[in-house]
Tab-separated table of C-alpha atoms in Angstrom:
chain	number	residue	atom	x	y	z
A	151	MET	CA	34.764	-4.388	20.629
A	152	ASP	CA	33.165	-2.205	23.168
A	153	ILE	CA	33.442	1.943	21.971
A	154	ARG	CA	32.761	4.238	24.372
A	155	ILE	CA	31.707	7.775	23.296
A	156	ARG	CA	33.521	10.729	22.810
A	157	SER	CA	32.653	13.251	20.787
A	158	ALA	CA	29.245	13.319	18.653
A	159	LEU	CA	28.024	15.231	15.467
A	160	ILE	CA	23.724	16.123	15.743
A	161	SER	CA	22.652	17.560	13.390
A	162	VAL	CA	18.473	17.164	12.632
A	163	TYR	CA	15.859	18.589	10.900
A	164	SER	CA	13.629	18.270	13.558
A	165	LYS	CA	13.911	19.083	17.283
A	166	ASP	CA	11.986	16.749	19.108
A	167	ARG	CA	13.788	15.169	22.008
A	168	ILE	CA	17.432	16.041	20.934
A	169	ASP	CA	17.672	18.149	23.875
A	170	GLU	CA	16.995	15.358	25.659
A	171	ILE	CA	19.628	12.634	23.771
A	172	ALA	CA	21.782	16.100	23.832
A	173	GLY	CA	21.540	16.261	28.030
A	174	ILE	CA	22.428	12.602	28.123
A	175	LEU	CA	25.187	13.018	26.915
A	176	SER	CA	26.529	15.973	28.162
A	177	GLN	CA	26.174	14.590	31.220
A	178	LEU	CA	28.583	11.441	29.843
A	179	GLY	CA	31.228	13.898	29.094
A	180	VAL	CA	30.806	13.253	25.769
A	181	ARG	CA	31.866	16.342	23.389
A	182	ILE	CA	28.536	17.427	20.862
A	183	TYR	CA	29.252	18.703	17.506
A	184	SER	CA	26.492	20.836	16.164
A	185	THR	CA	25.427	22.702	12.642
A	186	GLY	CA	23.263	25.469	12.166
A	187	GLY	CA	19.389	25.600	13.859
A	188	THR	CA	20.635	22.533	15.575
A	189	PHE	CA	24.083	24.282	17.046
A	190	ASP	CA	21.253	27.231	18.186
A	191	PHE	CA	18.524	25.690	19.605
A	192	LEU	CA	20.359	23.560	21.691
A	193	LYS	CA	23.200	26.375	22.716
A	194	LYS	CA	19.554	27.775	23.634
A	195	GLN	CA	19.017	24.730	26.145
A	196	GLY	CA	21.800	26.179	28.210
A	197	LEU	CA	23.944	22.782	26.475
A	198	ASP	CA	27.405	23.271	25.819
A	199	VAL	CA	27.906	22.727	22.225
A	200	THR	CA	30.641	23.439	19.489
A	201	ALA	CA	29.745	24.317	16.362
A	202	VAL	CA	30.862	22.234	13.151
A	203	GLU	CA	32.383	25.420	11.640
A	204	SER	CA	35.384	25.610	14.737
A	205	ILE	CA	36.707	22.406	13.105
A	206	THR	CA	36.364	23.128	9.409
A	207	GLY	CA	37.122	26.918	9.818
A	208	TYR	CA	34.453	27.748	6.862
A	209	PRO	CA	30.853	28.945	7.991
A	210	SER	CA	27.476	27.787	6.618
A	211	ILE	CA	27.705	28.445	2.899
A	212	LEU	CA	25.137	29.201	-0.097
A	213	GLY	CA	21.791	29.407	1.942
A	214	GLY	CA	22.788	26.362	4.163
A	215	ARG	CA	23.209	23.945	1.204
A	216	VAL	CA	27.172	23.296	2.586
A	217	LYS	CA	27.743	22.990	6.602
A	218	THR	CA	29.230	19.778	6.863
A	219	LEU	CA	30.242	18.849	3.891
A	220	HIS	CA	34.412	18.965	5.185
A	221	PRO	CA	37.208	16.340	5.590
A	222	LYS	CA	37.604	17.711	8.914
A	223	VAL	CA	34.048	16.078	9.442
A	224	PHE	CA	34.094	13.138	7.225
A	225	GLY	CA	37.287	12.287	7.809
A	226	GLY	CA	36.264	12.141	11.610
A	227	ILE	CA	34.050	9.707	10.869
A	228	LEU	CA	35.341	7.794	8.413
A	229	TYR	CA	38.815	7.283	9.760
A	230	ARG	CA	39.233	3.639	10.962
A	231	ARG	CA	40.803	4.089	14.303
A	232	GLN	CA	43.050	0.993	14.044
A	233	ASP	CA	44.363	1.748	10.608
A	234	GLN	CA	48.154	2.917	11.578
A	235	GLN	CA	47.939	5.744	8.222
A	236	ASP	CA	44.302	6.676	8.961
A	237	LEU	CA	46.075	7.849	12.477
A	238	GLU	CA	48.812	9.215	11.509
A	239	GLU	CA	46.593	11.393	8.520
A	240	VAL	CA	44.289	12.660	11.613
A	241	GLU	CA	47.095	13.638	13.626
A	242	LYS	CA	48.741	15.682	11.227
A	243	TYR	CA	45.684	17.359	9.493
A	244	GLU	CA	44.065	17.952	12.865
A	245	ILE	CA	40.858	16.074	12.320
A	246	PRO	CA	38.429	15.696	15.950
A	247	PRO	CA	37.240	12.571	16.083
A	248	VAL	CA	33.153	11.706	15.458
A	249	ASP	CA	32.078	8.436	17.158
A	250	LEU	CA	28.653	9.398	17.109
A	251	VAL	CA	26.566	10.891	14.037
A	252	ILE	CA	22.856	11.184	14.737
A	253	VAL	CA	21.013	12.922	11.909
A	254	ASP	CA	16.983	13.790	10.752
A	255	LEU	CA	16.843	14.244	7.078
A	256	TYR	CA	14.826	17.167	5.605
A	257	PRO	CA	11.439	15.970	5.069
A	258	PHE	CA	11.452	15.511	1.169
A	259	GLU	CA	8.518	12.981	1.008
A	260	LYS	CA	5.815	14.906	3.484
A	261	THR	CA	6.862	17.916	1.449
A	262	VAL	CA	5.937	16.165	-1.512
A	263	SER	CA	3.037	15.171	-0.865
A	264	SER	CA	1.979	18.980	0.652
A	265	THR	CA	3.591	20.961	-2.277
A	266	ASN	CA	3.840	21.308	-6.298
A	267	ASP	CA	6.627	23.928	-5.594
A	268	GLU	CA	9.609	22.495	-7.260
A	269	GLU	CA	12.131	24.869	-5.919
A	270	GLU	CA	10.435	24.207	-2.163
A	271	ILE	CA	10.883	20.413	-3.255
A	272	ILE	CA	14.540	20.476	-4.322
A	273	GLU	CA	15.953	22.232	-1.253
A	274	LYS	CA	14.830	19.812	0.878
A	275	ILE	CA	16.944	16.965	-0.695
A	276	ASP	CA	19.067	16.501	2.002
A	277	ILE	CA	22.415	16.236	1.146
A	278	GLY	CA	25.105	16.752	3.805
A	279	GLY	CA	22.838	14.443	6.256
A	280	ILE	CA	22.657	12.147	3.694
A	281	SER	CA	26.385	11.845	3.137
A	282	LEU	CA	26.765	11.929	7.041
A	283	ILE	CA	24.776	8.995	7.499
A	284	ARG	CA	26.098	6.585	4.479
A	285	ALA	CA	30.032	7.995	5.564
A	286	ALA	CA	28.902	6.910	9.438
A	287	ALA	CA	27.302	3.653	8.421
A	288	LYS	CA	29.899	2.542	6.172
A	289	ASN	CA	32.402	3.194	9.684
A	290	PHE	CA	30.160	1.030	11.941
A	291	ARG	CA	33.040	-0.620	13.222
A	292	ASP	CA	33.978	2.212	15.138
A	293	VAL	CA	31.095	5.180	15.020
A	294	LEU	CA	27.390	4.814	15.609
A	295	ILE	CA	25.195	6.233	13.127
A	296	VAL	CA	21.515	7.351	14.332
A	297	PRO	CA	19.715	8.162	10.888
A	298	SER	CA	16.535	9.197	11.978
A	299	ALA	CA	14.162	10.562	14.776
A	300	ASP	CA	12.565	6.793	14.796
A	301	HIS	CA	15.625	5.707	15.956
A	302	TYR	CA	15.728	7.762	19.206
A	303	ASP	CA	14.311	4.936	21.584
A	304	ARG	CA	16.523	2.699	21.591
A	305	LEU	CA	19.691	5.413	21.304
A	306	ILE	CA	18.599	6.615	24.580
A	307	ASP	CA	18.364	3.080	25.585
A	308	LEU	CA	21.631	2.208	24.828
A	309	LEU	CA	23.007	5.337	26.466
A	310	LYS	CA	21.295	4.693	29.727
A	311	THR	CA	21.838	0.900	29.970
A	312	LYS	CA	25.376	1.168	28.400
A	313	ASN	CA	26.920	4.057	30.047
A	314	GLY	CA	27.736	5.862	27.016
A	315	SER	CA	29.820	3.003	24.931
A	316	THR	CA	28.642	0.830	22.325
A	317	GLU	CA	29.579	-2.696	21.000
A	318	ILE	CA	29.543	-3.779	16.767
A	319	GLU	CA	26.480	-5.743	17.636
A	320	ASP	CA	25.105	-2.096	18.289
A	321	ARG	CA	26.298	-0.200	15.285
A	322	LYS	CA	25.856	-2.591	12.856
A	323	TYR	CA	21.928	-2.723	13.434
A	324	PHE	CA	22.123	0.981	13.370
A	325	ALA	CA	24.310	0.594	10.240
A	326	ALA	CA	21.563	-1.458	8.538
A	327	GLN	CA	18.924	0.676	10.314
A	328	ALA	CA	20.975	3.778	8.420
A	329	PHE	CA	21.322	2.039	5.241
A	330	ASN	CA	17.172	1.263	5.528
A	331	VAL	CA	16.603	5.008	6.011
A	332	SER	CA	18.999	6.447	2.783
A	333	SER	CA	18.053	3.542	0.589
A	334	HIS	CA	14.467	4.894	1.186
A	335	TYR	CA	15.084	8.702	1.210
A	336	ASP	CA	16.887	8.529	-2.675
A	337	THR	CA	14.278	5.885	-4.362
A	338	LYS	CA	11.461	8.732	-3.297
A	339	ILE	CA	13.593	10.999	-5.195
A	340	PHE	CA	13.971	9.355	-7.741
A	341	GLU	CA	10.548	8.823	-7.811
A	342	TYR	CA	9.619	12.305	-8.255
A	343	PHE	CA	11.791	12.947	-10.903
A	344	ASN	CA	10.648	9.817	-12.565
A	345	LYS	CA	7.470	10.769	-12.914
A	346	GLU	CA	8.479	12.607	-15.778
A	347	GLN	CA	11.418	10.972	-17.117
A	348	ASN	CA	9.918	7.441	-17.137
A	349	ILE	CA	13.191	5.443	-16.816
A	350	PRO	CA	12.423	1.848	-16.714
A	351	ALA	CA	13.357	0.924	-12.841
A	352	PHE	CA	11.532	-0.764	-10.364
A	353	LYS	CA	12.226	0.678	-7.413
A	354	LYS	CA	10.161	0.787	-4.694
A	355	SER	CA	10.680	1.127	-0.437
A	356	ILE	CA	8.357	0.776	2.030
A	357	LEU	CA	9.110	1.788	5.862
A	358	HIS	CA	6.077	0.640	7.836
A	359	SER	CA	5.354	-3.130	7.669
A	360	TYR	CA	3.308	-4.772	9.982
A	361	PRO	CA	3.489	-8.397	11.178
A	362	LEU	CA	0.996	-10.963	10.194
A	363	ARG	CA	0.659	-14.160	11.970
A	364	TYR	CA	1.174	-16.065	8.939
A	365	GLY	CA	1.189	-15.538	5.386
A	366	GLU	CA	-1.058	-17.010	2.789
A	367	ASN	CA	-1.043	-21.042	4.610
A	368	PRO	CA	0.317	-21.457	8.389
A	369	HIS	CA	3.627	-22.760	6.901
A	370	GLN	CA	4.380	-19.790	5.622
A	371	GLN	CA	5.447	-16.297	6.959
A	372	GLY	CA	4.103	-13.090	5.690
A	373	LEU	CA	4.586	-9.518	6.652
A	374	PHE	CA	2.423	-6.593	5.121
A	375	PHE	CA	4.653	-3.754	4.339
A	376	GLY	CA	2.006	-0.707	4.685
A	377	ASN	CA	0.674	1.707	7.016
A	378	MET	CA	-2.906	0.129	7.166
A	379	ASP	CA	-3.852	2.994	9.872
A	380	GLU	CA	-4.030	5.571	6.849
A	381	VAL	CA	-6.532	3.609	4.951
A	382	PHE	CA	-8.606	1.847	8.138
A	383	ASN	CA	-9.435	2.468	11.714
A	384	GLN	CA	-9.934	-1.141	13.042
A	385	LEU	CA	-12.573	-0.586	15.247
A	386	HIS	CA	-13.060	-4.157	16.935
A	387	GLY	CA	-11.828	-7.467	15.951
A	388	LYS	CA	-8.820	-9.832	15.584
A	389	ALA	CA	-5.126	-9.180	13.679
A	390	ILE	CA	-6.170	-8.770	10.049
A	391	SER	CA	-4.339	-11.942	8.300
A	392	TYR	CA	-2.767	-12.440	5.323
A	393	ASN	CA	-5.515	-13.629	3.168
A	394	ASN	CA	-7.711	-11.140	4.875
A	395	ILE	CA	-5.671	-8.139	3.550
A	396	VAL	CA	-5.693	-9.492	0.305
A	397	ASP	CA	-10.076	-10.274	0.335
A	398	ILE	CA	-10.281	-6.175	1.616
A	399	ASP	CA	-8.150	-4.839	-1.276
A	400	ALA	CA	-10.441	-6.722	-3.847
A	401	ALA	CA	-13.348	-5.782	-2.062
A	402	VAL	CA	-12.519	-2.261	-1.684
A	403	SER	CA	-11.834	-1.879	-5.468
A	404	LEU	CA	-14.921	-2.887	-6.184
A	405	ILE	CA	-17.240	-1.305	-4.425
A	406	GLY	CA	-15.414	1.654	-5.670
A	407	GLU	CA	-17.134	1.352	-8.561
A	408	PHE	CA	-20.770	1.961	-7.469
A	409	ALA	CA	-22.547	4.653	-6.626
A	410	GLU	CA	-26.175	3.704	-5.417
A	411	PRO	CA	-26.569	2.167	-1.809
A	412	THR	CA	-24.300	-1.269	-2.461
A	413	PHE	CA	-23.144	-4.218	-0.688
A	414	VAL	CA	-20.426	-6.631	-2.234
A	415	VAL	CA	-19.247	-9.991	-0.167
A	416	ILE	CA	-16.458	-11.099	-1.188
A	417	LYS	CA	-14.975	-14.667	-0.690
A	418	HIS	CA	-11.272	-15.721	-2.193
A	419	THR	CA	-11.346	-12.035	-3.698
A	420	ASN	CA	-13.795	-12.538	-5.911
A	421	ALA	CA	-17.526	-11.406	-5.653
A	422	CYS	CA	-19.883	-13.897	-4.768
A	423	GLY	CA	-22.869	-11.146	-3.678
A	424	ILE	CA	-23.613	-7.707	-4.718
A	425	ALA	CA	-27.174	-5.614	-4.767
A	426	SER	CA	-27.318	-1.973	-6.045
A	427	ARG	CA	-30.402	-1.077	-4.217
A	428	THR	CA	-32.475	2.265	-2.972
A	429	ASN	CA	-31.374	1.445	0.427
A	430	LEU	CA	-28.392	-0.584	2.208
A	431	THR	CA	-31.041	-3.281	3.886
A	432	GLU	CA	-32.480	-3.715	0.731
A	433	ALA	CA	-28.905	-4.290	-1.213
A	434	TRP	CA	-28.061	-6.589	1.179
A	435	HIS	CA	-30.693	-8.594	1.530
A	436	ASP	CA	-29.480	-8.968	-2.439
A	437	ALA	CA	-26.362	-9.214	-2.117
A	438	LEU	CA	-26.723	-12.242	-0.065
A	439	ALA	CA	-29.182	-14.513	-1.647
A	440	CYS	CA	-26.677	-14.268	-4.569
A	441	ASP	CA	-24.634	-17.797	-2.735
A	442	PRO	CA	-25.663	-17.461	1.215
A	443	VAL	CA	-22.962	-20.422	1.188
A	444	SER	CA	-20.058	-18.716	0.342
A	445	ALA	CA	-20.874	-15.153	2.126
A	446	PHE	CA	-19.987	-17.585	5.342
A	447	GLY	CA	-17.285	-16.363	6.726
A	448	GLY	CA	-16.666	-14.238	3.720
A	449	VAL	CA	-15.582	-10.130	3.179
A	450	ILE	CA	-18.639	-7.356	3.163
A	451	ILE	CA	-18.419	-3.767	1.963
A	452	ALA	CA	-20.631	-1.351	2.029
A	453	ASN	CA	-20.657	2.166	0.389
A	454	ARG	CA	-23.166	3.569	2.614
A	455	PRO	CA	-23.416	3.985	6.785
A	456	VAL	CA	-24.229	0.898	8.452
A	457	ASP	CA	-27.666	1.511	10.904
A	458	VAL	CA	-29.044	-0.664	13.318
A	459	ALA	CA	-31.557	-2.148	10.902
A	460	VAL	CA	-28.848	-3.410	8.683
A	461	ALA	CA	-26.563	-3.929	11.681
A	462	GLU	CA	-29.118	-6.506	12.709
A	463	GLU	CA	-29.548	-8.463	9.661
A	464	LEU	CA	-25.853	-8.468	9.078
A	465	ASN	CA	-25.447	-10.296	12.900
A	466	LYS	CA	-27.235	-12.538	11.944
A	467	LEU	CA	-24.199	-14.008	9.521
A	468	PHE	CA	-20.823	-15.357	10.180
A	469	PHE	CA	-18.611	-13.179	8.524
A	470	GLU	CA	-14.952	-12.107	9.041
A	471	ILE	CA	-14.459	-8.995	8.301
A	472	LEU	CA	-17.190	-5.585	7.797
A	473	ILE	CA	-16.076	-2.145	5.638
A	474	ALA	CA	-18.029	0.813	6.099
A	475	ALA	CA	-16.544	4.751	5.857
A	476	GLU	CA	-19.598	4.837	9.142
A	477	TYR	CA	-21.038	3.368	11.823
A	478	ASP	CA	-24.572	4.052	13.943
A	479	GLU	CA	-22.926	4.104	17.410
A	480	LYS	CA	-25.635	0.910	18.359
A	481	ALA	CA	-25.262	0.077	15.504
A	482	LEU	CA	-21.205	-0.901	16.150
A	483	GLU	CA	-22.928	-2.284	19.806
A	484	ILE	CA	-24.734	-4.685	18.274
A	485	LEU	CA	-21.448	-5.948	15.488
A	486	LYS	CA	-19.019	-5.991	18.475
A	487	SER	CA	-21.100	-8.966	20.328
A	488	LYS	CA	-18.714	-10.980	17.917
A	489	LYS	CA	-15.765	-10.815	19.644
A	490	ASN	CA	-13.046	-11.905	16.720
A	491	ARG	CA	-14.879	-10.008	13.747
A	492	ILE	CA	-13.076	-7.490	11.989
A	493	LEU	CA	-14.702	-4.364	11.678
A	494	LEU	CA	-13.077	-1.474	9.936
A	495	GLN	CA	-13.838	1.974	8.963
A	496	LYS	CA	-12.477	3.030	5.817
A	497	LYS	CA	-11.187	6.340	5.305
A	498	SER	CA	-10.790	8.242	2.344
A	499	VAL	CA	-7.625	8.007	0.842
A	500	ASP	CA	-5.677	7.134	-2.725
A	501	PHE	CA	-4.650	4.588	-4.073
A	502	PRO	CA	-1.223	4.060	-6.151
A	503	GLU	CA	-2.846	3.516	-9.468
A	504	VAL	CA	0.370	0.468	-10.840
A	505	GLN	CA	0.581	-2.969	-9.109
A	506	PHE	CA	3.100	-5.137	-9.315
A	507	LYS	CA	4.364	-8.888	-8.050
A	508	SER	CA	6.720	-10.995	-7.630
A	509	VAL	CA	7.693	-13.561	-10.585
A	510	LEU	CA	10.728	-15.962	-11.685
A	511	ASN	CA	13.636	-13.932	-10.634
A	512	GLY	CA	11.781	-11.057	-10.849
A	513	ALA	CA	8.850	-8.476	-10.807
A	514	LEU	CA	5.873	-7.668	-13.090
A	515	GLU	CA	4.712	-4.018	-12.695
A	516	GLN	CA	1.313	-2.556	-14.356
A	517	GLU	CA	-1.347	0.231	-14.503
A	518	LYS	CA	-3.949	-0.627	-12.221
A	519	ASP	CA	-6.966	-1.781	-14.837
A	520	LEU	CA	-8.606	1.739	-14.076
A	521	LYS	CA	-11.506	1.555	-17.265
A	522	THR	CA	-14.820	1.448	-16.031
A	523	GLU	CA	-17.183	0.964	-19.364
A	524	THR	CA	-20.196	3.477	-20.099
A	525	GLU	CA	-23.001	3.220	-22.246
A	526	ALA	CA	-20.756	5.103	-24.520
A	527	ASP	CA	-18.573	2.462	-24.770
A	528	PHE	CA	-20.999	0.344	-26.167
A	529	HIS	CA	-21.385	-0.921	-29.718
A	530	LEU	CA	-24.054	-2.266	-30.699
A	531	VAL	CA	-23.164	-5.678	-33.256
A	532	SER	CA	-26.623	-7.472	-33.238
A	533	LYS	CA	-30.010	-6.480	-34.662
A	534	LYS	CA	-31.661	-6.378	-31.354
A	535	ALA	CA	-30.631	-3.752	-29.729
A	536	PRO	CA	-31.017	-4.050	-25.077
A	537	THR	CA	-33.258	-2.511	-23.721
A	538	ASP	CA	-32.754	0.753	-20.859
A	539	THR	CA	-33.518	-2.277	-17.972
A	540	GLU	CA	-30.921	-4.071	-20.516
A	541	ILE	CA	-28.107	-1.648	-20.477
A	542	SER	CA	-28.665	-0.500	-16.539
A	543	ASP	CA	-27.797	-4.081	-16.120
A	544	LEU	CA	-24.919	-5.163	-18.271
A	545	ILE	CA	-22.827	-1.823	-17.107
A	546	PHE	CA	-23.646	-3.227	-13.585
A	547	ALA	CA	-22.438	-6.783	-14.430
A	548	ASN	CA	-19.562	-5.232	-16.899
A	549	LYS	CA	-18.104	-3.931	-13.521
A	550	ILE	CA	-18.043	-6.490	-11.577
A	551	VAL	CA	-16.096	-9.273	-14.699
A	552	LYS	CA	-13.606	-6.552	-14.309
A	553	HIS	CA	-13.001	-7.428	-10.724
A	554	GLN	CA	-13.600	-11.414	-10.725
A	555	LYS	CA	-10.645	-14.013	-12.093
A	556	SER	CA	-10.604	-14.930	-15.475
A	557	ASN	CA	-11.949	-17.018	-17.502
A	558	THR	CA	-14.776	-15.363	-15.897
A	559	ILE	CA	-18.884	-14.774	-16.571
A	560	VAL	CA	-21.173	-13.116	-14.898
A	561	LEU	CA	-24.608	-13.036	-14.861
A	562	VAL	CA	-27.335	-10.057	-13.434
A	563	ARG	CA	-30.606	-8.715	-13.528
A	564	GLY	CA	-31.561	-6.511	-11.814
A	565	LYS	CA	-28.428	-4.430	-10.427
A	566	GLN	CA	-27.819	-8.245	-8.241
A	567	LEU	CA	-25.456	-10.579	-9.324
A	568	ILE	CA	-27.593	-14.055	-9.731
A	569	GLY	CA	-24.709	-16.112	-10.841
A	570	SER	CA	-20.876	-16.302	-11.530
A	571	GLY	CA	-18.559	-18.534	-12.975
A	572	THR	CA	-14.858	-17.612	-11.876
A	573	GLY	CA	-10.929	-18.618	-12.328
A	574	GLN	CA	-11.753	-21.735	-14.933
A	575	THR	CA	-9.545	-22.790	-17.584
A	576	SER	CA	-12.719	-22.661	-21.078
A	577	ARG	CA	-14.734	-20.123	-20.741
A	578	VAL	CA	-17.938	-22.469	-21.456
A	579	ASP	CA	-16.976	-23.660	-18.128
A	580	ALA	CA	-17.424	-20.943	-16.417
A	581	LEU	CA	-21.008	-20.072	-17.932
A	582	LYS	CA	-22.079	-23.413	-16.500
A	583	GLN	CA	-20.905	-22.264	-13.873
A	584	ALA	CA	-22.701	-19.191	-13.185
A	585	ILE	CA	-25.932	-20.725	-14.787
A	586	GLN	CA	-25.677	-23.529	-11.917
A	587	LYS	CA	-25.052	-20.995	-9.410
A	588	ALA	CA	-27.751	-19.361	-10.257
A	589	HIS	CA	-30.303	-21.662	-10.200
A	590	ASP	CA	-28.832	-23.414	-6.961
A	591	PHE	CA	-29.837	-20.499	-5.723
A	592	GLY	CA	-33.826	-20.098	-6.669
A	593	PHE	CA	-32.821	-17.762	-9.927
A	594	GLY	CA	-34.522	-17.964	-13.203
A	595	LEU	CA	-32.213	-16.693	-15.872
A	596	LYS	CA	-35.276	-15.394	-17.925
A	597	GLY	CA	-33.983	-11.847	-19.070
A	598	ALA	CA	-30.616	-11.954	-17.233
A	599	VAL	CA	-27.984	-10.927	-19.121
A	600	MET	CA	-24.377	-11.765	-19.363
A	601	ALA	CA	-20.678	-9.825	-19.146
A	602	SER	CA	-17.773	-11.637	-20.291
A	603	ASP	CA	-14.252	-10.400	-19.450
A	604	ALA	CA	-13.006	-11.834	-22.780
A	605	PHE	CA	-14.252	-12.493	-26.169
A	606	PHE	CA	-16.138	-16.006	-26.946
A	607	PRO	CA	-13.799	-17.782	-29.350
A	608	PHE	CA	-16.878	-19.781	-30.907
A	609	ALA	CA	-20.709	-19.454	-30.288
A	610	ASP	CA	-21.221	-21.749	-27.951
A	611	SER	CA	-21.133	-19.718	-25.033
A	612	VAL	CA	-23.629	-17.450	-26.712
A	613	GLU	CA	-25.626	-20.428	-27.474
A	614	ILE	CA	-25.818	-21.693	-24.246
A	615	ALA	CA	-26.631	-18.661	-22.021
A	616	GLY	CA	-29.463	-17.963	-24.954
A	617	LYS	CA	-30.897	-21.123	-24.076
A	618	ALA	CA	-30.709	-20.643	-20.325
A	619	GLY	CA	-32.530	-17.372	-20.946
A	620	ILE	CA	-30.165	-15.069	-21.155
A	621	THR	CA	-31.508	-12.019	-23.415
A	622	ALA	CA	-28.707	-9.542	-23.793
A	623	VAL	CA	-24.553	-10.006	-23.909
A	624	VAL	CA	-21.738	-7.678	-23.239
A	625	GLN	CA	-18.398	-8.761	-24.049
A	626	PRO	CA	-15.089	-6.938	-25.926
A	627	GLY	CA	-14.726	-8.252	-29.308
A	628	GLY	CA	-12.065	-9.432	-31.035
A	629	SER	CA	-12.329	-13.057	-32.183
A	630	VAL	CA	-11.927	-14.173	-35.849
A	631	ARG	CA	-15.085	-16.140	-35.216
A	632	ASP	CA	-17.152	-12.865	-33.471
A	633	ALA	CA	-19.435	-12.865	-36.292
A	634	ASP	CA	-20.622	-16.331	-35.668
A	635	SER	CA	-21.946	-14.939	-32.121
A	636	ILE	CA	-23.664	-12.266	-33.185
A	637	ALA	CA	-25.462	-14.216	-35.810
A	638	TYR	CA	-26.566	-17.005	-32.911
A	639	CYS	CA	-27.800	-13.142	-31.378
A	640	ASP	CA	-29.980	-12.210	-34.297
A	641	GLU	CA	-31.344	-15.748	-35.113
A	642	HIS	CA	-32.915	-15.655	-31.071
A	643	GLU	CA	-33.506	-12.470	-30.745
A	644	MET	CA	-30.847	-11.435	-28.415
A	645	SER	CA	-28.828	-7.947	-27.946
A	646	MET	CA	-24.930	-8.100	-27.619
A	647	VAL	CA	-23.045	-4.752	-27.364
A	648	PHE	CA	-18.929	-4.697	-27.882
A	649	THR	CA	-16.936	-3.012	-25.450
A	650	GLY	CA	-13.443	-3.483	-26.932
A	651	ILE	CA	-11.798	-3.450	-23.897
A	652	ARG	CA	-10.628	-6.654	-22.116
A	653	HIS	CA	-10.928	-6.925	-18.606
A	654	PHE	CA	-7.989	-10.627	-17.793
A	655	LYS	CA	-7.277	-10.807	-14.357
A	656	HIS	CA	-4.802	-12.953	-12.889
């Protein structure tokens, strides 16, 4: 059923474009009610507007906390136009109808991100506005609700194309948007209070969404919820896919572990190449050497600016994505030679310290694995101590193993990944895969070190590693047969350190 808008209530925090909307409403003969600062603003624009106080008979009180919370306001929004009893009551109590409600809430989320002043934050919890949104949305059969400035364009188009009338489909659409806005607002308030209270409730809300061509596979639909522009500037290339985003996340997480000039190559969320060197060109050369076959079509990330020399080397390889904080102008010209190649400039941004995923009929949530072991965390359990070089490589290897899919084994020499086994159902299989990878790409294992994401249940993995030439091992420890692994190391002049920290990743 079409309903013509004859009266509107406007109560907004941001005044941007509200004069334009009010002007259109005035031209359509709509009576405009408004509150506080919005009323003053519209009056200054020369618009005919009526103060809400003329309806309620009460001024704005309690420092502006109470302006619209009155039966004559909410009655005008909530009464059902087809209900005889409602019609009789609004006539009896002289309640004027409100056909359109426009609200822009206090910026609670923005305030939380900009200050720690609790009083200022609490005062940005909107009460009247959120109540108006819910009331108007509930009565969508008769009332149109515009819940934020993000929806002004659609409102203006609606007013112009339908000459001030609305259809039920219009009102229901805006009602859905209203509950989206109000539920998000309430979730952010809950998150603020729950930082101290730690109530075990799963509440997440992200308004921004990024359409994807498809999900993990072409037959699956996919969306990214989040604001990608806060994290990257996309300088070149095609639209980012679902799988790209998963790999980008893995790349960004891993590169953050390293301070020296480093390149990481990611394939299906696992590092297939990584090296730290004194300059980025050498780091790229040695990262690629780890597994040049898997690097084809991979995601690459660097922690230093990409210059012309590096760009020329990178350009020899087909890859999907390159991520760096900075690019030389001429380097970008070289890298843009492939039209679909995605080039991302990473911004400085803090990421959430919790992660979650859907499982069964619910969700799992946990803290991110933010523990990165240093030499101080190493507990020597073998008779022989690792050399300084081996300690450096053990730290390097342990950083990588933390980010690979379990079961995983990482082999490193000279701050270069030379072999890895990932996602295996047994630790022995992961080790054998890592050794085979090293041999396939010409790496000898004499003097290399080994990192394991979890303890060795038997001594067999240590024995295989020792026979391959590996001289130092880092692992969490904790097996009932740890003594067997330690004994093998002692018998064969190998060093072993425990960290006490497991790094499973599924």
